[in-house]
C-alpha positions as a LaTeX table, in Angstrom:
\begin{tabular}{lrrr}
\hline
Residue & $x$ (\AA) & $y$ (\AA) & $z$ (\AA) \\
\hline
Ser1 & 258.60 & 73.07 & 95.67 \\
Tyr2 & 262.01 & 72.08 & 96.94 \\
Lys3 & 260.80 & 72.39 & 100.55 \\
Glu4 & 258.06 & 69.85 & 99.91 \\
Phe5 & 260.52 & 67.57 & 98.16 \\
Lys6 & 262.87 & 67.66 & 101.15 \\
Lys7 & 259.98 & 66.73 & 103.49 \\
Lys8 & 259.30 & 63.60 & 101.41 \\
Leu9 & 262.97 & 62.67 & 101.08 \\
Ser10 & 263.17 & 60.39 & 104.11 \\
Ser11 & 260.34 & 58.21 & 102.79 \\
Met12 & 261.62 & 58.01 & 99.21 \\
Pro13 & 263.30 & 54.77 & 98.12 \\
Lys14 & 266.86 & 55.22 & 96.85 \\
Asp15 & 265.87 & 53.70 & 93.50 \\
Gln16 & 263.16 & 56.35 & 92.95 \\
Glu17 & 263.78 & 58.34 & 89.76 \\
Val18 & 264.42 & 62.00 & 90.61 \\
Ile19 & 264.61 & 64.67 & 87.93 \\
Phe20 & 265.95 & 68.11 & 88.77 \\
Tyr21 & 265.38 & 71.15 & 86.57 \\
Cys22 & 266.01 & 74.86 & 86.38 \\
Glu23 & 263.46 & 77.42 & 85.26 \\
Ser24 & 265.80 & 78.55 & 82.49 \\
Ala25 & 267.97 & 76.62 & 80.05 \\
Gln26 & 270.97 & 77.03 & 82.34 \\
Glu27 & 271.21 & 73.73 & 84.18 \\
Glu28 & 273.91 & 74.63 & 86.70 \\
His29 & 271.73 & 74.51 & 89.83 \\
Ala30 & 269.86 & 71.41 & 88.70 \\
Ala31 & 273.16 & 69.67 & 87.98 \\
Gln32 & 274.45 & 70.60 & 91.44 \\
Arg33 & 271.31 & 69.19 & 93.09 \\
Ala34 & 271.50 & 66.03 & 91.00 \\
Glu35 & 275.10 & 65.46 & 92.06 \\
Glu36 & 274.19 & 66.14 & 95.69 \\
Tyr37 & 271.44 & 63.52 & 95.67 \\
Ala38 & 273.50 & 61.00 & 93.73 \\
Asp39 & 276.09 & 61.36 & 96.51 \\
Lys40 & 273.28 & 60.61 & 99.02 \\
Gly41 & 272.73 & 57.27 & 97.31 \\
Phe42 & 269.92 & 58.00 & 94.87 \\
Gly43 & 270.75 & 55.92 & 91.82 \\
Lys44 & 268.32 & 57.34 & 89.26 \\
Val45 & 269.04 & 61.06 & 89.36 \\
Lys46 & 268.74 & 63.09 & 86.17 \\
Val47 & 268.68 & 66.69 & 84.95 \\
Leu48 & 265.93 & 67.92 & 82.62 \\
Gly49 & 267.81 & 69.21 & 79.60 \\
Asn50 & 267.20 & 72.84 & 78.65 \\
Gly51 & 265.07 & 73.50 & 81.72 \\
Leu52 & 261.40 & 74.03 & 82.39 \\
Lys53 & 260.97 & 76.64 & 79.66 \\
Ala54 & 261.88 & 74.08 & 76.99 \\
Trp55 & 259.49 & 71.56 & 78.58 \\
Arg56 & 256.65 & 74.09 & 78.40 \\
Lys57 & 257.57 & 75.13 & 74.86 \\
Ala58 & 257.37 & 71.49 & 73.77 \\
Gly59 & 253.81 & 71.45 & 75.10 \\
Tyr60 & 254.33 & 68.97 & 77.92 \\
Arg61 & 252.01 & 69.05 & 80.93 \\
Ile62 & 253.11 & 70.66 & 84.20 \\
Glu63 & 251.52 & 69.98 & 87.56 \\
Glu64 & 251.68 & 73.11 & 89.67 \\
Asp65 & 252.20 & 73.10 & 93.45 \\
Arg66 & 249.00 & 73.50 & 95.37 \\
\hline
\end{tabular}
């Protein structure tokens, strides 16, 4: 979850790859988050194209929050 991510943020190195995604194919929120974290100095920030639904449809594994 985003709350858990924010808790880990202070211990994450700035060169850590961070990938933001939206549940749907609309990437507006993910793009906004990516820009926000790039502005905070994270150099490897990306947006998952076509969102989580496309990832699932392609058959890729998802690790759920516990």
